Amino acid sequence: MAKISSDKLWELAAAEVQSLENGTADGGGGEEVGERTVFLMGSKTGGKTSILLRCLDRDEPAKPTLALEYTFGRRATGHNTPKDIAHLWELGGGTSLSDLVQIPITPASIRSLSIILVVDLSSPNALWGTMEKLLQAVQAQVEKVASQVRQAEKSRAGPKLQMSVPSTARDLPKDYPDRELISPFPLPLLIIGSKYDLFQALSTDKRKVVCKTLRFLAHYHAASLIFTSIKSESQMSKTKIYFSHLAFNVDTGKTMSCDSSKPLIIPAGSDSLSQIGSPPTTDVDITSLHARNPKDLWKKVYEQIFPPESISEQKEMKDPAKDPQYSEPQIDAMRAQKDQELEQYKKNAAKSWKGLELDT
């Protein structure tokens, strides 16, 4: 098989992007898009890679995601018909690498982009902070992309992108529950509560708090919510259905479970504020909490029960150059030599500065 040069690969990639922008990839009409993009992010070591591999039916060990990784999935739509393609991005490092959201969220991808947020149910103290920071990063990037497209339209440089970017205020059906009281996320959003098997070790009261809070957050953002564990085939099969809905537009069905003693399964639009109820009661008087909006009130109550962790994830990040799965003996040896040369240079530079200070 002949090798393709890197320059040729870039030309092919550029041609593919151009075809998407010109509307030739989906026939140029109003037909269903055959390519979708799904962006996974969430808690550090929350099981994102394991969940993704299971949803793709890939029997391979999960490796730590150090930054941002790309893969894809395919699904046949019928006999002798082209396969639907899902472009899949996964962000590693929890919240420490949230700046990388700018790579998968672009004017070319945003029309068919969905978000999957995986939160570790076994670490409730870090749950709210992780969710809040990552969703804010995505929302800011969506607004930035929308602004770029508006500027391009003004300069008449990118008229074909006009239909590629949704409004930053997502439209909902007029009969959507609590439509006037919630703040829909600008992109389709699925929240997955992972490690449900470990979550069951928490006390009943604490599990109820987490369940109720996640129900509120999912409904507030017009998102779907599902709890799962990679150790349960039944739970993973249901999770795969929701994943396939975003990746390949598969119907999720009408299964729903709001019982806090069981894994939650709540499709977007099937819950309501009246069913969820008020924030969980605590020893602190809710009326004494100064909240700007309902979401802020839920946050303050939740953090009274699960104080946020103050450990910096950035400090915990491992150096990819020292990760054994990426070892390259020759390159590593050269890197070690250059590190030694750098240290020696620093020492010599320090001596020179000390000498200047003495002369002064």
Short mmCIF file of C-alpha atoms in Angstrom, two decimals:
data_model
loop_
_atom_site.label_atom_id
_atom_site.label_comp_id
_atom_site.label_asym_id
_atom_site.label_seq_id
_atom_site.Cartn_x
_atom_site.Cartn_y
_atom_site.Cartn_z
CA MET A 1 0.00 0.00 0.00
CA ALA A 2 1.50 3.34 -1.08
CA LYS A 3 2.24 5.86 1.62
CA ILE A 4 0.53 9.24 1.54
CA SER A 5 2.67 12.25 2.38
CA SER A 6 1.70 14.51 5.23
CA ASP A 7 1.16 17.38 2.77
CA LYS A 8 -1.26 15.24 0.80
CA LEU A 9 -3.13 14.30 3.97
CA TRP A 10 -3.58 17.96 4.85
CA GLU A 11 -4.87 18.64 1.32
CA LEU A 12 -7.40 15.81 1.64
CA ALA A 13 -8.49 17.07 5.06
CA ALA A 14 -8.87 20.62 3.74
CA ALA A 15 -10.96 19.35 0.83
CA GLU A 16 -13.21 17.42 3.22
CA VAL A 17 -13.76 20.52 5.40
CA GLN A 18 -14.51 22.58 2.29
CA SER A 19 -17.09 20.05 1.14
CA LEU A 20 -18.79 20.20 4.54
CA GLU A 21 -18.90 24.00 4.45
CA ASN A 22 -20.29 24.00 0.91
CA GLY A 23 -23.04 21.57 1.87
CA THR A 24 -21.92 18.87 -0.56
CA ALA A 25 -21.35 16.32 2.18
CA ASP A 26 -25.05 16.05 2.96
CA GLY A 27 -26.39 16.66 -0.52
CA GLY A 28 -26.68 20.42 -0.10
CA GLY A 29 -30.32 20.13 0.89
CA GLY A 30 -32.20 19.89 4.13
CA GLU A 31 -31.50 16.19 4.59
CA GLU A 32 -30.29 14.61 7.81
CA VAL A 33 -26.59 15.10 8.36
CA GLY A 34 -24.67 11.81 8.06
CA GLU A 35 -21.80 13.05 10.22
CA ARG A 36 -22.06 14.11 13.84
CA THR A 37 -19.57 15.20 16.47
CA VAL A 38 -19.69 14.17 20.13
CA PHE A 39 -17.43 15.79 22.71
CA LEU A 40 -16.86 13.85 25.96
CA MET A 41 -15.52 15.58 29.05
CA GLY A 42 -15.88 15.29 32.80
CA SER A 43 -14.34 14.15 36.06
CA LYS A 44 -10.71 13.13 36.09
CA THR A 45 -10.50 9.30 36.25
CA GLY A 46 -14.30 9.28 35.99
CA GLY A 47 -14.35 6.46 33.44
CA LYS A 48 -14.91 8.46 30.23
CA THR A 49 -12.64 6.28 28.10
CA SER A 50 -14.10 3.04 29.45
CA ILE A 51 -17.64 4.23 28.77
CA LEU A 52 -16.70 5.34 25.25
CA LEU A 53 -15.05 2.02 24.40
CA ARG A 54 -18.07 0.08 25.67
CA CYS A 55 -20.46 2.26 23.67
CA LEU A 56 -18.37 1.57 20.55
CA ASP A 57 -18.21 -2.19 21.30
CA ARG A 58 -14.43 -2.06 21.36
CA ASP A 59 -12.84 -4.79 23.42
CA GLU A 60 -9.60 -3.11 24.42
CA PRO A 61 -8.12 -1.83 27.70
CA ALA A 62 -8.75 1.81 28.53
CA LYS A 63 -5.66 4.02 28.73
CA PRO A 64 -5.48 7.35 30.58
CA THR A 65 -6.40 10.34 28.42
CA LEU A 66 -3.65 12.89 28.98
CA ALA A 67 -5.00 15.75 26.91
CA LEU A 68 -7.46 15.62 24.01
CA GLU A 69 -7.94 12.47 21.95
CA TYR A 70 -9.91 11.78 18.79
CA THR A 71 -11.55 8.64 17.47
CA PHE A 72 -14.61 7.87 15.37
CA GLY A 73 -17.50 5.46 15.14
CA ARG A 74 -19.53 4.17 12.21
CA ARG A 75 -23.04 2.80 11.91
CA ALA A 76 -24.71 1.31 8.86
CA THR A 77 -28.09 2.93 8.15
CA GLY A 78 -29.34 0.25 5.76
CA HIS A 79 -28.47 -2.20 3.03
CA ASN A 80 -25.99 -0.82 0.46
CA THR A 81 -26.18 2.67 2.01
CA PRO A 82 -23.36 4.86 3.33
CA LYS A 83 -22.51 4.51 7.02
CA ASP A 84 -23.20 7.32 9.47
CA ILE A 85 -19.99 8.65 11.01
CA ALA A 86 -19.55 10.06 14.49
CA HIS A 87 -16.45 12.14 15.22
CA LEU A 88 -15.62 11.55 18.88
CA TRP A 89 -13.43 13.84 20.99
CA GLU A 90 -12.46 13.11 24.59
CA LEU A 91 -10.96 15.65 26.98
CA GLY A 92 -8.67 14.30 29.69
CA GLY A 93 -7.42 15.86 32.91
CA GLY A 94 -10.77 16.85 34.39
CA THR A 95 -11.01 20.64 34.50
CA SER A 96 -7.27 21.35 34.18
CA LEU A 97 -7.31 21.28 30.36
CA SER A 98 -10.62 23.03 29.77
CA ASP A 99 -8.93 25.49 27.38
CA LEU A 100 -8.74 22.67 24.82
CA VAL A 101 -12.50 22.88 24.18
CA GLN A 102 -11.65 25.28 21.37
CA ILE A 103 -10.31 22.39 19.24
CA PRO A 104 -13.50 20.31 18.78
CA ILE A 105 -15.89 23.29 19.00
CA THR A 106 -15.50 25.12 15.70
CA PRO A 107 -17.77 26.72 13.07
CA ALA A 108 -17.38 23.58 10.93
CA SER A 109 -18.50 21.16 13.66
CA ILE A 110 -20.97 23.04 15.79
CA ARG A 111 -24.12 22.40 13.75
CA SER A 112 -23.93 18.67 14.52
CA LEU A 113 -22.12 18.85 17.87
CA SER A 114 -23.34 17.30 21.14
CA ILE A 115 -21.79 17.24 24.61
CA ILE A 116 -21.46 14.32 27.01
CA LEU A 117 -20.49 15.29 30.55
CA VAL A 118 -19.33 12.39 32.74
CA VAL A 119 -19.42 13.08 36.49
CA ASP A 120 -17.94 10.69 39.06
CA LEU A 121 -20.73 9.79 41.48
CA SER A 122 -18.21 8.33 43.94
CA SER A 123 -16.61 11.79 44.40
CA PRO A 124 -19.58 14.03 45.23
CA ASN A 125 -17.41 16.78 46.71
CA ALA A 126 -15.81 17.46 43.32
CA LEU A 127 -18.98 16.97 41.30
CA TRP A 128 -20.42 20.49 41.19
CA GLY A 129 -17.10 22.24 40.58
CA THR A 130 -16.19 19.89 37.74
CA MET A 131 -19.55 20.27 36.06
CA GLU A 132 -19.68 24.03 36.45
CA LYS A 133 -16.19 24.77 35.10
CA LEU A 134 -16.45 22.48 32.08
CA LEU A 135 -19.92 23.66 31.06
CA GLN A 136 -18.82 27.28 31.41
CA ALA A 137 -15.79 26.58 29.18
CA VAL A 138 -17.98 25.01 26.49
CA GLN A 139 -20.57 27.77 26.65
CA ALA A 140 -17.89 30.45 26.35
CA GLN A 141 -16.42 28.72 23.29
CA VAL A 142 -19.85 28.38 21.66
CA GLU A 143 -20.43 32.10 22.14
CA LYS A 144 -16.97 32.82 20.73
CA VAL A 145 -17.64 30.70 17.64
CA ALA A 146 -21.01 32.39 17.12
CA SER A 147 -19.32 35.78 17.34
CA GLN A 148 -16.70 34.73 14.79
CA VAL A 149 -19.39 33.63 12.36
CA ARG A 150 -21.32 36.86 12.78
CA GLN A 151 -18.15 38.81 11.99
CA ALA A 152 -17.54 36.62 8.95
CA GLU A 153 -21.09 37.23 7.74
CA LYS A 154 -20.63 40.98 8.11
CA SER A 155 -17.51 40.86 5.95
CA ARG A 156 -19.27 38.44 3.55
CA ALA A 157 -16.34 36.05 3.98
CA GLY A 158 -18.27 33.06 5.26
CA PRO A 159 -21.93 33.07 4.14
CA LYS A 160 -22.01 29.25 4.01
CA LEU A 161 -21.39 29.08 7.75
CA GLN A 162 -24.58 30.93 8.58
CA MET A 163 -26.59 27.72 8.92
CA SER A 164 -23.77 25.91 10.75
CA VAL A 165 -24.07 27.69 14.07
CA PRO A 166 -27.12 27.43 16.34
CA SER A 167 -28.29 30.27 18.47
CA THR A 168 -26.47 30.48 21.79
CA ALA A 169 -29.96 30.39 23.32
CA ARG A 170 -31.25 26.93 22.41
CA ASP A 171 -34.84 26.82 21.22
CA LEU A 172 -37.19 24.47 23.07
CA PRO A 173 -40.75 23.37 22.24
CA LYS A 174 -43.43 25.66 23.63
CA ASP A 175 -44.75 22.87 25.84
CA TYR A 176 -41.33 22.09 27.36
CA PRO A 177 -41.68 21.85 31.18
CA ASP A 178 -40.69 25.07 33.02
CA ARG A 179 -39.56 26.60 29.74
CA GLU A 180 -39.51 30.13 31.16
CA LEU A 181 -37.70 29.16 34.38
CA ILE A 182 -34.71 27.22 33.09
CA SER A 183 -31.54 28.07 31.16
CA PRO A 184 -31.10 25.53 28.32
CA PHE A 185 -27.54 24.63 27.41
CA PRO A 186 -26.73 25.88 23.87
CA LEU A 187 -25.89 22.35 22.63
CA PRO A 188 -27.57 18.96 23.17
CA LEU A 189 -26.23 17.72 26.51
CA LEU A 190 -26.12 14.29 28.14
CA ILE A 191 -24.99 14.01 31.77
CA ILE A 192 -23.68 10.58 32.73
CA GLY A 193 -23.20 9.74 36.40
CA SER A 194 -20.43 7.13 36.39
CA LYS A 195 -19.27 4.57 38.97
CA TYR A 196 -22.78 3.90 40.22
CA ASP A 197 -21.53 0.72 41.91
CA LEU A 198 -19.28 2.82 44.20
CA PHE A 199 -21.96 5.48 44.61
CA GLN A 200 -24.17 2.93 46.38
CA ALA A 201 -21.68 2.86 49.28
CA LEU A 202 -22.81 6.39 50.29
CA SER A 203 -25.51 6.79 52.89
CA THR A 204 -29.12 6.92 51.70
CA ASP A 205 -29.46 10.60 52.62
CA LYS A 206 -26.34 11.59 50.70
CA ARG A 207 -27.40 9.60 47.65
CA LYS A 208 -30.74 11.41 47.68
CA VAL A 209 -28.96 14.78 47.77
CA VAL A 210 -26.77 13.90 44.78
CA CYS A 211 -29.70 12.46 42.81
CA LYS A 212 -31.95 15.42 43.48
CA THR A 213 -29.23 17.94 42.66
CA LEU A 214 -28.28 16.27 39.39
CA ARG A 215 -31.93 16.06 38.42
CA PHE A 216 -32.22 19.81 38.96
CA LEU A 217 -29.03 20.58 37.00
CA ALA A 218 -30.05 18.34 34.11
CA HIS A 219 -33.52 19.88 33.92
CA TYR A 220 -32.15 23.41 34.33
CA HIS A 221 -29.88 22.86 31.30
CA ALA A 222 -32.51 20.90 29.29
CA ALA A 223 -30.21 17.88 29.37
CA SER A 224 -30.71 14.13 29.66
CA LEU A 225 -29.40 12.32 32.75
CA ILE A 226 -28.38 8.70 33.22
CA PHE A 227 -26.46 6.80 35.92
CA THR A 228 -24.23 3.91 34.92
CA SER A 229 -21.43 1.53 35.86
CA ILE A 230 -19.10 -0.29 33.50
CA LYS A 231 -19.54 -3.32 35.76
CA SER A 232 -23.23 -3.60 34.88
CA GLU A 233 -24.20 -4.84 31.41
CA SER A 234 -27.78 -3.65 31.90
CA GLN A 235 -26.75 -0.11 32.84
CA MET A 236 -24.19 0.09 30.04
CA SER A 237 -26.73 -1.07 27.44
CA LYS A 238 -29.02 1.82 28.43
CA THR A 239 -26.08 4.23 28.38
CA LYS A 240 -25.15 3.05 24.89
CA ILE A 241 -28.66 3.92 23.67
CA TYR A 242 -28.26 7.51 24.85
CA PHE A 243 -24.77 7.71 23.37
CA SER A 244 -26.07 6.39 20.04
CA HIS A 245 -28.84 8.98 20.10
CA LEU A 246 -26.24 11.77 20.04
CA ALA A 247 -23.79 10.01 17.74
CA PHE A 248 -26.20 8.40 15.26
CA ASN A 249 -29.65 9.86 16.01
CA VAL A 250 -30.97 6.57 17.44
CA ASP A 251 -34.27 6.81 19.36
CA THR A 252 -33.79 6.67 23.15
CA GLY A 253 -37.20 5.19 23.88
CA LYS A 254 -39.42 6.22 26.79
CA THR A 255 -37.71 4.44 29.70
CA MET A 256 -37.55 6.70 32.76
CA SER A 257 -36.47 6.19 36.38
CA CYS A 258 -36.54 8.93 39.04
CA ASP A 259 -36.16 6.60 42.03
CA SER A 260 -33.04 7.59 44.00
CA SER A 261 -32.63 3.98 45.15
CA LYS A 262 -32.07 2.93 41.52
CA PRO A 263 -29.94 4.25 38.64
CA LEU A 264 -31.54 7.43 37.29
CA ILE A 265 -32.70 7.52 33.67
CA ILE A 266 -34.29 10.83 32.78
CA PRO A 267 -34.64 11.95 29.14
CA ALA A 268 -34.53 15.68 28.51
CA GLY A 269 -37.96 17.26 28.90
CA SER A 270 -39.45 14.47 31.01
CA ASP A 271 -38.74 16.01 34.42
CA SER A 272 -40.04 19.20 36.04
CA LEU A 273 -39.24 21.52 38.94
CA SER A 274 -42.43 20.47 40.72
CA GLN A 275 -41.41 16.79 40.56
CA ILE A 276 -37.86 17.54 41.69
CA GLY A 277 -38.95 19.70 44.60
CA SER A 278 -36.94 22.19 46.66
CA PRO A 279 -33.21 21.92 47.47
CA PRO A 280 -32.37 19.29 50.12
CA THR A 281 -32.82 20.61 53.64
CA THR A 282 -29.71 21.14 55.75
CA ASP A 283 -28.88 22.51 59.17
CA VAL A 284 -28.47 25.91 57.51
CA ASP A 285 -31.56 28.03 56.97
CA ILE A 286 -32.08 28.30 53.20
CA THR A 287 -33.53 31.78 53.58
CA SER A 288 -30.19 32.95 55.01
CA LEU A 289 -28.33 31.99 51.83
CA HIS A 290 -27.92 34.91 49.46
CA ALA A 291 -28.50 33.40 46.02
CA ARG A 292 -28.78 35.26 42.71
CA ASN A 293 -30.87 32.59 40.98
CA PRO A 294 -32.25 29.06 41.57
CA LYS A 295 -29.06 27.41 40.35
CA ASP A 296 -26.96 29.47 42.73
CA LEU A 297 -29.24 28.48 45.62
CA TRP A 298 -28.91 24.77 44.79
CA LYS A 299 -25.13 25.19 44.63
CA LYS A 300 -24.93 26.79 48.06
CA VAL A 301 -27.11 24.08 49.62
CA TYR A 302 -25.18 21.28 47.89
CA GLU A 303 -21.82 22.66 49.03
CA GLN A 304 -23.07 22.79 52.61
CA ILE A 305 -23.42 19.01 52.45
CA PHE A 306 -20.47 18.29 50.14
CA PRO A 307 -17.82 21.01 50.66
CA PRO A 308 -15.82 21.46 47.43
CA GLU A 309 -12.32 20.04 47.25
CA SER A 310 -9.47 22.56 47.13
CA ILE A 311 -6.88 20.26 45.55
CA SER A 312 -5.48 21.69 42.33
CA GLU A 313 -5.87 19.22 39.49
CA GLN A 314 -3.18 21.05 37.56
CA LYS A 315 -0.55 20.00 40.10
CA GLU A 316 -1.73 16.40 39.87
CA MET A 317 -1.30 16.25 36.11
CA LYS A 318 1.47 13.87 35.10
CA ASP A 319 4.15 14.87 32.62
CA PRO A 320 3.26 13.06 29.35
CA ALA A 321 6.98 12.86 28.53
CA LYS A 322 7.45 10.58 31.54
CA ASP A 323 4.46 8.35 30.87
CA PRO A 324 5.66 4.79 30.09
CA GLN A 325 2.94 4.21 27.46
CA TYR A 326 4.55 6.92 25.28
CA SER A 327 8.19 5.86 25.80
CA GLU A 328 10.64 6.30 22.93
CA PRO A 329 14.18 5.18 24.03
CA GLN A 330 16.15 7.33 21.57
CA ILE A 331 14.02 10.42 22.08
CA ASP A 332 13.93 9.94 25.85
CA ALA A 333 17.74 9.65 25.95
CA MET A 334 18.12 12.84 23.94
CA ARG A 335 15.57 14.57 26.16
CA ALA A 336 17.51 13.54 29.29
CA GLN A 337 20.72 14.90 27.77
CA LYS A 338 19.07 18.22 26.90
CA ASP A 339 17.57 18.45 30.40
CA GLN A 340 21.06 18.06 31.86
CA GLU A 341 22.41 20.74 29.52
CA LEU A 342 19.57 23.05 30.53
CA GLU A 343 20.27 22.56 34.25
CA GLN A 344 23.96 23.28 33.67
CA TYR A 345 23.06 26.42 31.71
CA LYS A 346 20.85 27.60 34.57
CA LYS A 347 23.69 27.09 37.07
CA ASN A 348 26.18 28.98 34.89
CA ALA A 349 23.67 31.79 34.33
CA ALA A 350 23.05 32.04 38.08
CA LYS A 351 26.80 32.37 38.72
CA SER A 352 27.06 35.09 36.09
CA TRP A 353 24.25 37.08 37.70
CA LYS A 354 25.83 36.74 41.12
CA GLY A 355 29.09 38.03 39.68
CA LEU A 356 27.33 41.06 38.21
CA GLU A 357 25.66 41.78 41.54
CA LEU A 358 29.03 41.70 43.35
CA ASP A 359 30.60 44.06 40.80
CA THR A 360 27.71 46.45 41.26
#
